[in-house]
Amino acid sequence: MKKVEMNVYRERLVALRSRMRGDVNQMAEAALKKTRSEANGDLSSMPIHMADIGSDNFEQEFTLSLMESEEGTLELIEHALERVEAGTFGDCEECGVKIPKTRLNVLPYTPTCVKCAELLEKRF
Ligand SMILES: [Zn+2]
């Protein structure tokens, strides 16, 4: 993924993390940054935007199960930010394929592609 594109996701991840932590100052800051990135981006302002994606049930369940555990989600967000720094963001951690942007737009903190997420889910 291009650096410019990664930066957009990084800002969304940071904004999402701030919101989950309930940090008002960081939120305000993130909102300002977001306004700028939205001016030249096609990403929606909502980190979770179910209406837009026409997702299958699996994707919705996956999202909901992640949202059930805020702590787990925060960990995923931190991890995703590390991958932005490492330049590997957007690659599936299991099989290495590029995670489709349609998926990243819904779950910017997901570490895997849909296929691998399904396989991991079955293991539990
Ligand atoms: Zn994969």
XYZ file of C-alpha atoms and ligand atoms in Angstrom:
125
model
C 0.000 0.000 0.000
C 1.179 3.527 -0.746
C 2.371 5.661 2.148
C -0.246 8.299 1.436
C -2.995 5.714 1.651
C -1.546 4.268 4.831
C -1.542 7.702 6.424
C -5.273 7.967 5.854
C -5.802 4.687 7.692
C -3.387 5.728 10.415
C -5.418 8.842 11.078
C -8.593 6.807 11.220
C -6.985 4.308 13.578
C -5.723 7.080 15.820
C -9.147 8.738 15.792
C -10.827 5.442 16.575
C -8.414 4.744 19.411
C -9.006 8.194 20.839
C -12.725 7.720 20.734
C -12.516 4.351 22.405
C -10.363 5.819 25.127
C -12.765 8.698 25.491
C -10.028 11.254 25.179
C -11.789 14.455 24.231
C -8.707 16.462 23.373
C -7.315 13.799 21.113
C -10.698 13.458 19.499
C -10.825 17.127 18.667
C -7.362 16.911 17.219
C -8.241 13.834 15.210
C -11.389 15.488 13.936
C -9.376 18.410 12.643
C -6.952 16.111 10.916
C -9.782 14.055 9.504
C -11.390 17.069 7.932
C -8.196 17.677 6.033
C -7.788 14.090 4.891
C -11.420 13.905 3.858
C -10.935 16.789 1.506
C -8.845 14.619 -0.777
C -9.950 11.139 0.215
C -12.923 8.954 -0.581
C -12.992 7.338 2.834
C -16.084 7.787 4.916
C -15.701 9.626 8.186
C -17.076 6.714 10.176
C -14.651 3.937 11.124
C -17.532 1.477 11.192
C -19.973 2.189 8.442
C -22.137 -0.840 7.977
C -24.588 0.810 5.614
C -22.023 1.336 2.900
C -20.531 -2.048 2.484
C -23.273 -4.497 1.600
C -21.417 -7.004 3.709
C -22.245 -10.622 4.219
C -23.350 -11.904 7.582
C -19.923 -13.129 8.441
C -18.383 -9.698 8.152
C -21.086 -8.241 10.349
C -20.683 -10.916 12.972
C -16.951 -10.453 12.899
C -17.344 -6.720 13.391
C -19.820 -7.180 16.199
C -17.692 -9.713 17.981
C -14.776 -7.308 17.817
C -16.900 -4.496 19.135
C -18.031 -6.620 22.056
C -14.539 -6.494 23.409
C -13.292 -2.932 23.406
C -10.044 -3.975 24.965
C -9.403 -6.497 22.224
C -10.217 -3.877 19.627
C -7.812 -1.412 21.207
C -5.100 -4.042 20.998
C -5.880 -4.597 17.333
C -5.744 -0.853 16.728
C -2.344 -0.583 18.432
C -1.137 -3.519 16.424
C -2.420 -2.007 13.186
C -0.624 1.261 13.984
C 2.583 -0.706 14.482
C 2.079 -2.243 11.064
C 1.595 1.221 9.566
C 4.962 2.179 11.058
C 6.531 -1.020 9.764
C 5.038 -0.432 6.328
C 3.209 -3.756 6.307
C -0.239 -2.351 6.927
C -2.812 -3.717 4.490
C -1.097 -7.074 4.083
C -2.783 -10.126 5.556
C -0.722 -11.404 8.479
C -1.660 -14.987 7.732
C -1.241 -15.352 3.988
C 0.347 -12.054 2.950
C -2.211 -11.012 0.350
C -3.307 -7.394 0.133
C -6.411 -6.938 2.235
C -9.110 -5.329 0.045
C -9.765 -1.690 0.844
C -13.470 -2.404 1.139
C -12.541 -4.518 4.153
C -10.034 -2.054 5.577
C -12.578 0.724 5.311
C -14.865 -1.237 7.613
C -12.220 -2.802 9.836
C -9.108 -0.630 9.529
C -7.549 -2.617 12.377
C -8.096 -6.074 10.934
C -4.868 -8.095 10.669
C -6.170 -10.605 8.125
C -8.084 -10.970 4.866
C -11.630 -12.335 4.926
C -10.493 -15.843 4.013
C -8.011 -16.074 6.852
C -10.423 -14.453 9.289
C -12.925 -17.188 8.438
C -10.309 -19.882 8.947
C -9.242 -18.381 12.266
C -12.861 -18.149 13.367
C -13.353 -21.852 12.680
C -10.433 -22.730 14.902
C -12.254 -21.470 17.981
Zn -5.095 -14.027 4.373
